[in-house]
mmCIF file of N, CA and C in Angstrom:
data_model
loop_
_atom_site.group_PDB
_atom_site.id
_atom_site.type_symbol
_atom_site.label_atom_id
_atom_site.label_comp_id
_atom_site.label_asym_id
_atom_site.label_seq_id
_atom_site.Cartn_x
_atom_site.Cartn_y
_atom_site.Cartn_z
ATOM 1 N N MET H 1 -115.509 -126.402 45.009
ATOM 2 C CA MET H 1 -114.145 -126.141 45.186
ATOM 3 C C MET H 1 -113.509 -126.454 43.990
ATOM 4 N N ARG H 2 -112.914 -125.472 43.326
ATOM 5 C CA ARG H 2 -112.673 -125.524 42.050
ATOM 6 C C ARG H 2 -111.063 -126.503 41.788
ATOM 7 N N GLU H 3 -110.277 -126.346 42.926
ATOM 8 C CA GLU H 3 -109.325 -127.173 42.922
ATOM 9 C C GLU H 3 -109.533 -128.589 43.082
ATOM 10 N N LEU H 4 -110.510 -128.912 43.738
ATOM 11 C CA LEU H 4 -110.959 -130.461 43.518
ATOM 12 C C LEU H 4 -111.506 -130.955 42.366
ATOM 13 N N ASP H 5 -112.309 -129.903 41.859
ATOM 14 C CA ASP H 5 -112.729 -130.436 40.342
ATOM 15 C C ASP H 5 -111.654 -130.710 39.297
ATOM 16 N N GLN H 6 -110.718 -129.740 39.466
ATOM 17 C CA GLN H 6 -109.715 -130.120 38.475
ATOM 18 C C GLN H 6 -108.762 -131.224 38.646
ATOM 19 N N LEU H 7 -108.758 -131.691 40.352
ATOM 20 C CA LEU H 7 -107.888 -132.894 40.518
ATOM 21 C C LEU H 7 -108.820 -134.018 39.871
ATOM 22 N N LEU H 8 -110.051 -133.922 40.352
ATOM 23 C CA LEU H 8 -111.115 -135.231 39.983
ATOM 24 C C LEU H 8 -111.083 -135.462 38.604
ATOM 25 N N LEU H 9 -111.457 -134.259 37.965
ATOM 26 C CA LEU H 9 -111.688 -134.316 36.387
ATOM 27 C C LEU H 9 -110.408 -134.805 35.736
ATOM 28 N N GLY H 10 -109.324 -134.349 36.451
ATOM 29 C CA GLY H 10 -107.788 -134.826 35.631
ATOM 30 C C GLY H 10 -107.956 -136.231 35.742
ATOM 31 N N TYR H 11 -108.269 -137.023 36.857
ATOM 32 C CA TYR H 11 -108.230 -138.440 37.117
ATOM 33 C C TYR H 11 -109.247 -139.043 36.165
ATOM 34 N N LEU H 12 -110.534 -138.362 36.151
ATOM 35 C CA LEU H 12 -111.464 -138.999 35.286
ATOM 36 C C LEU H 12 -111.058 -139.050 33.896
ATOM 37 N N GLU H 13 -110.344 -138.035 33.222
ATOM 38 C CA GLU H 13 -109.872 -138.146 31.904
ATOM 39 C C GLU H 13 -108.656 -138.984 31.664
ATOM 40 N N LEU H 14 -107.831 -139.068 32.725
ATOM 41 C CA LEU H 14 -106.451 -139.751 32.188
ATOM 42 C C LEU H 14 -106.423 -141.137 32.792
ATOM 43 N N ARG H 15 -107.146 -141.570 33.920
ATOM 44 C CA ARG H 15 -107.027 -143.020 34.520
ATOM 45 C C ARG H 15 -108.361 -143.532 34.689
ATOM 46 N N TYR H 16 -109.591 -142.856 34.873
ATOM 47 C CA TYR H 16 -110.491 -143.918 34.914
ATOM 48 C C TYR H 16 -111.068 -144.684 34.047
ATOM 49 N N PRO H 17 -110.843 -144.320 32.899
ATOM 50 C CA PRO H 17 -111.512 -145.185 31.611
ATOM 51 C C PRO H 17 -110.690 -146.760 31.633
ATOM 52 N N SER H 18 -109.470 -146.550 32.094
ATOM 53 C CA SER H 18 -108.475 -147.750 32.167
ATOM 54 C C SER H 18 -108.304 -148.116 33.633
ATOM 55 N N ALA H 19 -109.152 -147.819 34.572
ATOM 56 C CA ALA H 19 -109.021 -148.244 35.903
ATOM 57 C C ALA H 19 -109.874 -149.760 36.027
ATOM 58 N N GLU H 20 -109.296 -150.450 36.937
ATOM 59 C CA GLU H 20 -110.181 -151.654 37.079
ATOM 60 C C GLU H 20 -111.142 -151.399 38.002
ATOM 61 N N SER H 21 -112.183 -152.268 38.152
ATOM 62 C CA SER H 21 -113.521 -152.018 38.877
ATOM 63 C C SER H 21 -113.450 -151.754 40.317
ATOM 64 N N ALA H 22 -112.491 -152.344 40.819
ATOM 65 C CA ALA H 22 -112.118 -151.972 42.310
ATOM 66 C C ALA H 22 -111.823 -150.351 42.514
ATOM 67 N N GLN H 23 -110.929 -149.837 41.647
ATOM 68 C CA GLN H 23 -110.852 -148.827 41.545
ATOM 69 C C GLN H 23 -111.565 -147.628 41.295
ATOM 70 N N ARG H 24 -112.429 -148.077 40.483
ATOM 71 C CA ARG H 24 -113.536 -147.150 40.035
ATOM 72 C C ARG H 24 -114.560 -147.100 41.285
ATOM 73 N N ASP H 25 -114.819 -148.318 41.819
ATOM 74 C CA ASP H 25 -115.727 -148.449 43.081
ATOM 75 C C ASP H 25 -115.297 -147.470 44.127
ATOM 76 N N ALA H 26 -113.943 -147.426 44.399
ATOM 77 C CA ALA H 26 -113.180 -146.771 45.556
ATOM 78 C C ALA H 26 -113.543 -145.262 45.010
ATOM 79 N N PHE H 27 -113.380 -144.823 43.702
ATOM 80 C CA PHE H 27 -113.383 -143.576 43.397
ATOM 81 C C PHE H 27 -115.168 -143.084 43.631
ATOM 82 N N VAL H 28 -115.930 -143.581 43.250
ATOM 83 C CA VAL H 28 -117.288 -143.788 43.681
ATOM 84 C C VAL H 28 -117.505 -143.199 45.070
ATOM 85 N N GLN H 29 -116.867 -144.166 45.846
ATOM 86 C CA GLN H 29 -116.977 -144.119 47.368
ATOM 87 C C GLN H 29 -116.269 -142.613 47.787
ATOM 88 N N LEU H 30 -115.102 -142.283 47.184
ATOM 89 C CA LEU H 30 -114.638 -141.155 47.593
ATOM 90 C C LEU H 30 -115.560 -139.774 47.163
ATOM 91 N N LEU H 31 -116.023 -139.928 46.006
ATOM 92 C CA LEU H 31 -117.064 -138.765 45.628
ATOM 93 C C LEU H 31 -118.270 -138.692 46.666
ATOM 94 N N GLU H 32 -118.507 -139.916 47.145
ATOM 95 C CA GLU H 32 -119.712 -139.698 48.389
ATOM 96 C C GLU H 32 -119.200 -138.999 49.515
ATOM 97 N N ALA H 33 -117.836 -138.696 49.963
ATOM 98 C CA ALA H 33 -117.325 -137.882 50.966
ATOM 99 C C ALA H 33 -117.861 -136.455 50.824
ATOM 100 N N GLN H 34 -117.691 -135.878 51.824
ATOM 101 C CA GLN H 34 -118.068 -134.228 51.886
ATOM 102 C C GLN H 34 -116.817 -133.614 51.447
ATOM 103 N N ASP H 35 -117.049 -132.590 50.742
ATOM 104 C CA ASP H 35 -115.922 -131.842 49.882
ATOM 105 C C ASP H 35 -114.789 -131.524 51.205
ATOM 106 N N PRO H 36 -115.059 -131.159 52.239
ATOM 107 C CA PRO H 36 -113.784 -130.980 53.145
ATOM 108 C C PRO H 36 -113.197 -132.081 53.567
ATOM 109 N N GLU H 37 -113.748 -133.132 53.649
ATOM 110 C CA GLU H 37 -112.972 -134.439 53.707
ATOM 111 C C GLU H 37 -111.965 -134.734 52.488
ATOM 112 N N ILE H 38 -112.782 -134.602 51.287
ATOM 113 C CA ILE H 38 -111.892 -134.879 50.068
ATOM 114 C C ILE H 38 -110.848 -133.938 49.873
ATOM 115 N N PHE H 39 -111.030 -132.741 50.269
ATOM 116 C CA PHE H 39 -109.860 -131.736 50.230
ATOM 117 C C PHE H 39 -108.931 -131.961 51.320
ATOM 118 N N GLY H 40 -109.138 -132.562 52.374
ATOM 119 C CA GLY H 40 -108.004 -132.991 52.996
ATOM 120 C C GLY H 40 -107.168 -134.065 52.566
ATOM 121 N N TYR H 41 -107.968 -135.175 52.002
ATOM 122 C CA TYR H 41 -107.155 -136.124 51.316
ATOM 123 C C TYR H 41 -106.360 -135.654 50.165
ATOM 124 N N LEU H 42 -106.907 -134.751 49.379
ATOM 125 C CA LEU H 42 -106.111 -134.397 48.097
ATOM 126 C C LEU H 42 -105.190 -133.314 48.262
ATOM 127 N N VAL H 43 -105.714 -132.319 49.193
ATOM 128 C CA VAL H 43 -104.631 -131.132 49.458
ATOM 129 C C VAL H 43 -103.561 -131.227 50.543
ATOM 130 N N LYS H 44 -104.430 -131.453 51.775
ATOM 131 C CA LYS H 44 -103.744 -131.429 53.016
ATOM 132 C C LYS H 44 -102.841 -132.691 53.483
ATOM 133 N N GLY H 45 -103.062 -133.883 52.562
ATOM 134 C CA GLY H 45 -102.243 -134.891 52.989
ATOM 135 C C GLY H 45 -102.722 -135.957 53.885
ATOM 136 N N VAL H 46 -104.150 -135.744 54.146
ATOM 137 C CA VAL H 46 -104.616 -136.548 55.121
ATOM 138 C C VAL H 46 -104.842 -137.959 54.501
ATOM 139 N N VAL H 47 -104.486 -139.135 55.220
ATOM 140 C CA VAL H 47 -104.284 -140.292 54.663
ATOM 141 C C VAL H 47 -105.779 -141.065 54.822
ATOM 142 N N PRO H 48 -106.513 -141.369 53.842
ATOM 143 C CA PRO H 48 -107.810 -142.201 54.129
ATOM 144 C C PRO H 48 -107.758 -143.530 54.883
ATOM 145 N N GLN H 49 -108.587 -143.919 55.872
ATOM 146 C CA GLN H 49 -108.360 -145.078 56.580
ATOM 147 C C GLN H 49 -108.780 -146.205 55.686
ATOM 148 N N SER H 50 -109.431 -146.133 54.548
ATOM 149 C CA SER H 50 -109.841 -147.139 53.797
ATOM 150 C C SER H 50 -108.673 -147.433 52.615
ATOM 151 N N GLN H 51 -107.978 -148.835 52.454
ATOM 152 C CA GLN H 51 -106.888 -148.796 51.663
ATOM 153 C C GLN H 51 -107.419 -148.644 49.960
ATOM 154 N N PRO H 52 -108.475 -148.845 49.877
ATOM 155 C CA PRO H 52 -108.838 -148.855 48.448
ATOM 156 C C PRO H 52 -109.111 -147.340 48.055
ATOM 157 N N ILE H 53 -109.653 -146.489 49.002
ATOM 158 C CA ILE H 53 -109.514 -145.040 48.862
ATOM 159 C C ILE H 53 -108.432 -144.347 48.950
ATOM 160 N N SER H 54 -107.423 -144.976 49.863
ATOM 161 C CA SER H 54 -106.150 -144.407 49.596
ATOM 162 C C SER H 54 -105.527 -144.439 48.403
ATOM 163 N N ASP H 55 -105.608 -145.745 47.811
ATOM 164 C CA ASP H 55 -105.111 -145.939 46.519
ATOM 165 C C ASP H 55 -105.542 -145.189 45.333
ATOM 166 N N VAL H 56 -106.856 -144.941 45.240
ATOM 167 C CA VAL H 56 -107.316 -144.097 44.402
ATOM 168 C C VAL H 56 -106.873 -142.492 44.577
ATOM 169 N N VAL H 57 -106.933 -142.175 45.734
ATOM 170 C CA VAL H 57 -106.207 -140.808 46.324
ATOM 171 C C VAL H 57 -104.861 -140.511 45.557
ATOM 172 N N ARG H 58 -103.847 -141.686 45.693
ATOM 173 C CA ARG H 58 -102.706 -141.641 45.401
ATOM 174 C C ARG H 58 -102.762 -141.619 43.845
ATOM 175 N N ALA H 59 -103.543 -142.243 43.079
ATOM 176 C CA ALA H 59 -103.734 -142.262 41.672
ATOM 177 C C ALA H 59 -104.214 -140.934 41.124
ATOM 178 N N ILE H 60 -104.980 -140.266 41.910
ATOM 179 C CA ILE H 60 -105.358 -138.932 41.549
ATOM 180 C C ILE H 60 -104.449 -137.794 41.707
ATOM 181 N N LEU H 61 -103.593 -137.858 42.677
ATOM 182 C CA LEU H 61 -102.457 -137.016 43.165
ATOM 183 C C LEU H 61 -101.234 -137.138 41.998
ATOM 184 N N GLU H 62 -101.257 -138.452 41.496
ATOM 185 C CA GLU H 62 -100.167 -138.783 40.337
ATOM 186 C C GLU H 62 -100.691 -138.337 39.316
ATOM 187 N N CYS H 63 -101.959 -138.094 38.706
ATOM 188 C CA CYS H 63 -102.448 -137.482 37.667
ATOM 189 C C CYS H 63 -102.205 -136.141 37.585
ATOM 190 N N ALA H 64 -102.232 -135.470 39.029
ATOM 191 C CA ALA H 64 -102.139 -134.180 38.998
ATOM 192 C C ALA H 64 -100.919 -133.581 38.395
ATOM 193 N N GLY H 65 -99.734 -134.377 38.461
ATOM 194 C CA GLY H 65 -98.610 -133.561 37.749
ATOM 195 C C GLY H 65 -98.644 -133.783 36.548
ATOM 196 N N SER H 66 -99.520 -134.550 35.917
ATOM 197 C CA SER H 66 -99.741 -134.347 34.535
ATOM 198 C C SER H 66 -100.749 -133.284 33.706
ATOM 199 N N LEU H 67 -101.546 -132.699 34.792
ATOM 200 C CA LEU H 67 -102.421 -131.779 34.314
ATOM 201 C C LEU H 67 -102.023 -130.247 34.147
ATOM 202 N N GLN H 68 -102.530 -129.670 33.160
ATOM 203 C CA GLN H 68 -102.092 -128.586 32.872
ATOM 204 C C GLN H 68 -103.233 -127.784 33.629
ATOM 205 N N VAL H 69 -103.054 -126.647 34.147
ATOM 206 C CA VAL H 69 -104.100 -125.816 34.857
ATOM 207 C C VAL H 69 -104.973 -125.041 33.995
ATOM 208 N N ARG H 70 -106.444 -125.378 34.168
ATOM 209 C CA ARG H 70 -107.310 -124.887 33.412
ATOM 210 C C ARG H 70 -108.002 -123.589 34.046
ATOM 211 N N THR H 71 -108.108 -122.546 33.233
ATOM 212 C CA THR H 71 -108.694 -121.333 33.720
ATOM 213 C C THR H 71 -110.157 -121.074 33.005
#
């Protein structure tokens, strides 16, 4: 899903390099989920049960406001 790719790549470029190891680990855990589950978190507003994953989802969504749409 292109929307997910843009959101995740934005986080990777803007925040991942300076993220603490716990948030990096949570990001890896998020990537292990199926696309529909990630889509629910990032687009539909589903709140992850895991607090670390919830925190990284919040960080990804914060980055989304800083992204330019890529075509």
